[in-house]
Structures are given as C-alpha cells and as structure tokens.
C-alpha cells in the first residue's frame, strides 16, 4: 500500500475509527470455488462489513510465478463488474442509523471457525438488506434478487423513526428511477423485469 504524505494522517484516522476484516478469495494452493466462494459471496460480505463501519481486505493468493489462477480471475472480474456500477453505495459512505434488517441481521448467529461468519451470507434472501449513506443519499443494498419483483424495506416504512422524512425518488443503480409505495408495513419498491446484475441490487434514496 503506497500513500502520499498528505494522506497518511487521514489513513491512520480511518483505521482508528473503523475495523478491518481480511478475506481470502481462495484457499491455496488452489481452488477458488471450493467452499462456495464467489463474487457474490465477496460482495455480500463486503456490504455487510461496510454497513457496520468496517473495511474488507481482499487477499488473492498467487502461484509461485506471481499469477493467480483462472477461477480467482473470474471472481475478481465479476466483483469488478459489480463495483463499476454500484461503488457509490460502498466507497466514501458511512453507516446509517441501523446497519440492516432481515433474518440474519435480527438473529444471533453462532460464532464458528476464527469468529467470522462469512458463510452465513451465502444463504441470504432478498429480505436481508444493508444500509450505507452519504450526506445526500441513503443506500439500501439487498443481498439477493427478489423472485416476486418487489423489495420490502421495513426500516423505511411510513412513520419510521429511522427515516421520518419524505421519500421523493428512488433509483436502482445501473437502471434508473423505480416506482415505490410507502406503507405502514414498509417501503415497497417495484423491480424492473430484467436484472441489472446477478449479485445484489443497490437502491439510492435521495435524502
């Protein structure tokens, strides 16, 4: 990691305020797809960590000649494609009032292995949602595409303490403006017929 002198102090401050988790793309000597690791699993873990004010250090094991294998390349390319469209919901964001909602967020997940539970998120459904924010926007990142063409966000229901203000526009990153209804049960967002990616939709909500 190379830092310009002017950025060193900001980097140190960010480390003190945040936390870091290291995730290996594969288990050396090979295989990136063993254990269910994929771009989707990396994205879901990344989103969950960022929503909790953390940073993800992605470790890519290399061969002896300094190259990575083809399966790792697929993961990195798919991750790059997702980030190219959705990075504004990750980079330079901060946690919201609650980090998320859903069965995993609202349950006590038993600790295993070294104390991290990245495998849990491979089973996430569209009810599993994580939040990030900037000064101007709130981002709702859904950890799976819904089969029923709708996403329901309970934390943004009408009269919600977390978001009492009016919601005037919602965009699906990579697509554009989407229609929605706000009820006492939740914010109901209508999905387009075609998926914009195969991993996780990201909604931008104007504050």
mmCIF file of C-alpha atoms in Angstrom:
data_model
loop_
_atom_site.group_PDB
_atom_site.id
_atom_site.type_symbol
_atom_site.label_atom_id
_atom_site.label_comp_id
_atom_site.label_asym_id
_atom_site.label_seq_id
_atom_site.Cartn_x
_atom_site.Cartn_y
_atom_site.Cartn_z
ATOM 1 C CA UNK A 1 0.000 0.000 0.000
ATOM 2 C CA UNK A 2 1.509 3.305 -1.128
ATOM 3 C CA UNK A 3 0.348 6.559 0.441
ATOM 4 C CA UNK A 4 1.189 10.147 -0.369
ATOM 5 C CA UNK A 5 2.464 12.118 2.604
ATOM 6 C CA UNK A 6 -0.661 14.274 2.787
ATOM 7 C CA UNK A 7 -2.870 11.190 3.026
ATOM 8 C CA UNK A 8 -1.007 9.367 5.807
ATOM 9 C CA UNK A 9 -2.754 11.110 8.703
ATOM 10 C CA UNK A 10 -6.205 10.589 7.162
ATOM 11 C CA UNK A 11 -5.383 6.902 6.606
ATOM 12 C CA UNK A 12 -4.365 6.492 10.261
ATOM 13 C CA UNK A 13 -7.526 8.250 11.476
ATOM 14 C CA UNK A 14 -9.704 5.990 9.311
ATOM 15 C CA UNK A 15 -8.020 2.902 10.733
ATOM 16 C CA UNK A 16 -8.655 4.102 14.270
ATOM 17 C CA UNK A 17 -12.345 4.763 13.596
ATOM 18 C CA UNK A 18 -13.050 1.622 11.571
ATOM 19 C CA UNK A 19 -12.238 -2.068 11.701
ATOM 20 C CA UNK A 20 -10.685 -4.415 9.157
ATOM 21 C CA UNK A 21 -11.520 -7.947 8.033
ATOM 22 C CA UNK A 22 -9.266 -9.985 5.759
ATOM 23 C CA UNK A 23 -10.970 -12.402 3.341
ATOM 24 C CA UNK A 24 -9.144 -14.834 1.086
ATOM 25 C CA UNK A 25 -10.573 -15.349 -2.390
ATOM 26 C CA UNK A 26 -9.361 -18.952 -2.345
ATOM 27 C CA UNK A 27 -7.566 -21.499 -0.228
ATOM 28 C CA UNK A 28 -4.069 -22.095 -1.524
ATOM 29 C CA UNK A 29 -2.643 -23.906 -3.249
ATOM 30 C CA UNK A 30 -5.862 -23.861 -5.377
ATOM 31 C CA UNK A 31 -9.253 -23.635 -5.685
ATOM 32 C CA UNK A 32 -11.363 -20.504 -5.527
ATOM 33 C CA UNK A 33 -14.736 -22.193 -5.945
ATOM 34 C CA UNK A 34 -14.246 -24.639 -3.098
ATOM 35 C CA UNK A 35 -16.241 -23.669 -0.028
ATOM 36 C CA UNK A 36 -18.763 -21.727 -2.095
ATOM 37 C CA UNK A 37 -16.558 -18.685 -2.597
ATOM 38 C CA UNK A 38 -17.646 -16.500 -5.488
ATOM 39 C CA UNK A 39 -18.004 -12.845 -6.405
ATOM 40 C CA UNK A 40 -21.475 -12.938 -4.863
ATOM 41 C CA UNK A 41 -20.119 -14.167 -1.525
ATOM 42 C CA UNK A 42 -17.417 -11.475 -1.565
ATOM 43 C CA UNK A 43 -19.941 -8.717 -2.367
ATOM 44 C CA UNK A 44 -22.364 -9.823 0.363
ATOM 45 C CA UNK A 45 -19.582 -9.928 2.931
ATOM 46 C CA UNK A 46 -18.246 -6.555 1.754
ATOM 47 C CA UNK A 47 -21.685 -4.931 2.010
ATOM 48 C CA UNK A 48 -22.293 -6.310 5.495
ATOM 49 C CA UNK A 49 -18.883 -5.134 6.717
ATOM 50 C CA UNK A 50 -19.187 -1.627 5.243
ATOM 51 C CA UNK A 51 -22.669 -1.221 6.750
ATOM 52 C CA UNK A 52 -21.015 -1.777 10.156
ATOM 53 C CA UNK A 53 -18.255 0.783 9.556
ATOM 54 C CA UNK A 54 -15.675 -1.812 8.568
ATOM 55 C CA UNK A 55 -13.203 -2.352 5.744
ATOM 56 C CA UNK A 56 -12.615 -5.520 3.730
ATOM 57 C CA UNK A 57 -9.053 -6.516 2.860
ATOM 58 C CA UNK A 58 -9.298 -8.922 -0.070
ATOM 59 C CA UNK A 59 -6.459 -11.423 -0.155
ATOM 60 C CA UNK A 60 -5.753 -13.081 -3.523
ATOM 61 C CA UNK A 61 -3.288 -15.994 -3.208
ATOM 62 C CA UNK A 62 -0.799 -16.233 -6.071
ATOM 63 C CA UNK A 63 1.081 -19.020 -7.777
ATOM 64 C CA UNK A 64 4.849 -19.251 -7.398
ATOM 65 C CA UNK A 65 5.261 -17.271 -10.639
ATOM 66 C CA UNK A 66 3.167 -14.378 -9.280
ATOM 67 C CA UNK A 67 -0.008 -15.083 -11.265
ATOM 68 C CA UNK A 68 -3.444 -16.001 -9.924
ATOM 69 C CA UNK A 69 -5.485 -18.885 -11.268
ATOM 70 C CA UNK A 70 -8.393 -18.684 -13.700
ATOM 71 C CA UNK A 71 -11.075 -19.229 -11.068
ATOM 72 C CA UNK A 72 -9.743 -16.370 -8.977
ATOM 73 C CA UNK A 73 -9.741 -14.233 -12.126
ATOM 74 C CA UNK A 74 -13.452 -14.909 -12.637
ATOM 75 C CA UNK A 75 -14.194 -13.802 -9.073
ATOM 76 C CA UNK A 76 -12.163 -10.600 -9.452
ATOM 77 C CA UNK A 77 -13.719 -9.748 -12.829
ATOM 78 C CA UNK A 78 -17.271 -10.327 -11.545
ATOM 79 C CA UNK A 79 -16.514 -8.286 -8.422
ATOM 80 C CA UNK A 80 -15.123 -5.506 -10.604
ATOM 81 C CA UNK A 81 -18.226 -5.516 -12.809
ATOM 82 C CA UNK A 82 -20.487 -5.161 -9.767
ATOM 83 C CA UNK A 83 -18.353 -2.411 -8.237
ATOM 84 C CA UNK A 84 -18.213 -0.465 -11.520
ATOM 85 C CA UNK A 85 -21.975 0.090 -11.280
ATOM 86 C CA UNK A 86 -22.560 0.099 -7.520
ATOM 87 C CA UNK A 87 -19.400 1.561 -5.984
ATOM 88 C CA UNK A 88 -21.133 4.773 -4.888
ATOM 89 C CA UNK A 89 -23.025 2.686 -2.323
ATOM 90 C CA UNK A 90 -19.702 1.456 -0.893
ATOM 91 C CA UNK A 91 -16.883 3.959 -1.378
ATOM 92 C CA UNK A 92 -16.846 7.096 0.802
ATOM 93 C CA UNK A 93 -20.009 6.018 2.639
ATOM 94 C CA UNK A 94 -20.746 5.832 6.336
ATOM 95 C CA UNK A 95 -23.040 3.619 8.429
ATOM 96 C CA UNK A 96 -26.686 4.627 8.762
ATOM 97 C CA UNK A 97 -28.760 4.654 11.968
ATOM 98 C CA UNK A 98 -29.162 0.863 11.723
ATOM 99 C CA UNK A 99 -26.776 -1.355 9.789
ATOM 100 C CA UNK A 100 -29.503 -3.511 8.288
ATOM 101 C CA UNK A 101 -32.579 -5.665 8.589
ATOM 102 C CA UNK A 102 -33.547 -9.242 7.789
ATOM 103 C CA UNK A 103 -33.449 -12.715 9.325
ATOM 104 C CA UNK A 104 -29.655 -12.745 9.676
ATOM 105 C CA UNK A 105 -29.416 -9.159 10.952
ATOM 106 C CA UNK A 106 -32.128 -9.780 13.524
ATOM 107 C CA UNK A 107 -30.862 -13.141 14.774
ATOM 108 C CA UNK A 108 -27.944 -14.283 16.866
ATOM 109 C CA UNK A 109 -25.574 -16.121 14.535
ATOM 110 C CA UNK A 110 -23.353 -18.651 16.343
ATOM 111 C CA UNK A 111 -19.651 -17.913 16.043
ATOM 112 C CA UNK A 112 -17.576 -20.538 14.271
ATOM 113 C CA UNK A 113 -14.047 -21.048 12.932
ATOM 114 C CA UNK A 114 -11.999 -17.915 13.719
ATOM 115 C CA UNK A 115 -15.071 -15.983 14.849
ATOM 116 C CA UNK A 116 -16.276 -14.719 11.468
ATOM 117 C CA UNK A 117 -19.387 -15.990 9.738
ATOM 118 C CA UNK A 118 -18.947 -15.076 6.094
ATOM 119 C CA UNK A 119 -20.580 -18.350 5.001
ATOM 120 C CA UNK A 120 -23.850 -17.253 6.580
ATOM 121 C CA UNK A 121 -24.441 -14.641 3.887
ATOM 122 C CA UNK A 122 -24.401 -17.171 1.065
ATOM 123 C CA UNK A 123 -27.896 -18.109 2.265
ATOM 124 C CA UNK A 124 -29.159 -14.528 2.379
ATOM 125 C CA UNK A 125 -32.502 -13.768 0.736
ATOM 126 C CA UNK A 126 -33.991 -10.513 -0.559
ATOM 127 C CA UNK A 127 -35.248 -9.841 2.973
ATOM 128 C CA UNK A 128 -31.634 -9.281 4.006
ATOM 129 C CA UNK A 129 -30.860 -5.587 3.487
ATOM 130 C CA UNK A 130 -27.903 -3.449 4.499
ATOM 131 C CA UNK A 131 -27.676 0.346 4.650
ATOM 132 C CA UNK A 132 -24.942 2.885 3.928
ATOM 133 C CA UNK A 133 -25.181 6.621 3.470
ATOM 134 C CA UNK A 134 -23.568 9.825 2.285
ATOM 135 C CA UNK A 135 -24.609 13.383 3.079
ATOM 136 C CA UNK A 136 -27.077 13.384 0.175
ATOM 137 C CA UNK A 137 -28.178 9.768 -0.241
ATOM 138 C CA UNK A 138 -29.189 6.664 1.653
ATOM 139 C CA UNK A 139 -28.287 3.345 0.020
ATOM 140 C CA UNK A 140 -30.262 0.155 0.575
ATOM 141 C CA UNK A 141 -28.319 -2.871 -0.640
ATOM 142 C CA UNK A 142 -30.340 -6.059 -0.999
ATOM 143 C CA UNK A 143 -28.265 -9.220 -0.581
ATOM 144 C CA UNK A 144 -30.253 -11.224 -3.142
ATOM 145 C CA UNK A 145 -32.594 -10.545 -6.043
ATOM 146 C CA UNK A 146 -36.275 -10.994 -5.130
ATOM 147 C CA UNK A 147 -38.270 -13.593 -7.006
ATOM 148 C CA UNK A 148 -41.536 -11.694 -6.530
ATOM 149 C CA UNK A 149 -40.337 -8.496 -8.326
ATOM 150 C CA UNK A 150 -40.669 -6.417 -5.160
ATOM 151 C CA UNK A 151 -38.408 -5.446 -2.281
ATOM 152 C CA UNK A 152 -39.922 -4.507 1.065
ATOM 153 C CA UNK A 153 -37.809 -2.407 3.444
ATOM 154 C CA UNK A 154 -39.347 -2.335 6.908
ATOM 155 C CA UNK A 155 -36.915 0.248 8.272
ATOM 156 C CA UNK A 156 -38.276 2.803 5.778
ATOM 157 C CA UNK A 157 -41.983 2.296 6.480
ATOM 158 C CA UNK A 158 -44.268 5.303 6.714
ATOM 159 C CA UNK A 159 -43.804 6.877 10.133
ATOM 160 C CA UNK A 160 -40.447 5.161 10.667
ATOM 161 C CA UNK A 161 -38.312 6.623 13.444
ATOM 162 C CA UNK A 162 -35.213 5.867 11.378
ATOM 163 C CA UNK A 163 -36.486 7.828 8.365
ATOM 164 C CA UNK A 164 -39.328 10.195 9.270
ATOM 165 C CA UNK A 165 -38.791 12.407 6.229
ATOM 166 C CA UNK A 166 -40.440 12.166 2.831
ATOM 167 C CA UNK A 167 -39.035 9.896 0.124
ATOM 168 C CA UNK A 168 -39.368 11.582 -3.254
ATOM 169 C CA UNK A 169 -37.185 9.449 -5.547
ATOM 170 C CA UNK A 170 -35.518 6.046 -5.618
ATOM 171 C CA UNK A 171 -33.040 4.857 -8.243
ATOM 172 C CA UNK A 172 -31.791 1.338 -8.883
ATOM 173 C CA UNK A 173 -28.103 1.734 -9.693
ATOM 174 C CA UNK A 174 -27.416 0.586 -13.225
ATOM 175 C CA UNK A 175 -31.056 1.060 -14.214
ATOM 176 C CA UNK A 176 -32.560 4.368 -13.120
ATOM 177 C CA UNK A 177 -35.725 5.564 -11.436
ATOM 178 C CA UNK A 178 -38.079 2.915 -10.000
ATOM 179 C CA UNK A 179 -41.597 3.176 -8.634
ATOM 180 C CA UNK A 180 -42.412 2.596 -4.989
ATOM 181 C CA UNK A 181 -45.130 2.752 -2.350
ATOM 182 C CA UNK A 182 -44.606 3.646 1.292
ATOM 183 C CA UNK A 183 -46.950 1.947 3.760
ATOM 184 C CA UNK A 184 -47.078 1.235 7.476
ATOM 185 C CA UNK A 185 -45.576 -2.190 6.715
ATOM 186 C CA UNK A 186 -42.591 -0.906 4.800
ATOM 187 C CA UNK A 187 -41.214 0.779 1.713
ATOM 188 C CA UNK A 188 -42.294 -1.371 -1.252
ATOM 189 C CA UNK A 189 -40.026 -0.985 -4.282
ATOM 190 C CA UNK A 190 -41.070 -2.375 -7.659
ATOM 191 C CA UNK A 191 -38.287 -4.151 -9.536
ATOM 192 C CA UNK A 192 -37.661 -3.963 -13.296
ATOM 193 C CA UNK A 193 -38.296 -7.082 -15.374
ATOM 194 C CA UNK A 194 -34.606 -7.509 -16.218
ATOM 195 C CA UNK A 195 -31.878 -7.807 -13.619
ATOM 196 C CA UNK A 196 -29.075 -5.275 -13.884
ATOM 197 C CA UNK A 197 -26.606 -7.710 -12.289
ATOM 198 C CA UNK A 198 -26.615 -11.239 -10.907
ATOM 199 C CA UNK A 199 -25.414 -10.447 -7.391
ATOM 200 C CA UNK A 200 -27.190 -7.711 -5.427
ATOM 201 C CA UNK A 201 -29.355 -4.704 -6.353
ATOM 202 C CA UNK A 202 -28.481 -1.323 -4.838
ATOM 203 C CA UNK A 203 -31.098 1.382 -4.337
ATOM 204 C CA UNK A 204 -30.236 5.052 -3.987
ATOM 205 C CA UNK A 205 -32.722 7.031 -1.925
ATOM 206 C CA UNK A 206 -32.449 10.800 -2.116
ATOM 207 C CA UNK A 207 -32.450 12.427 1.307
#
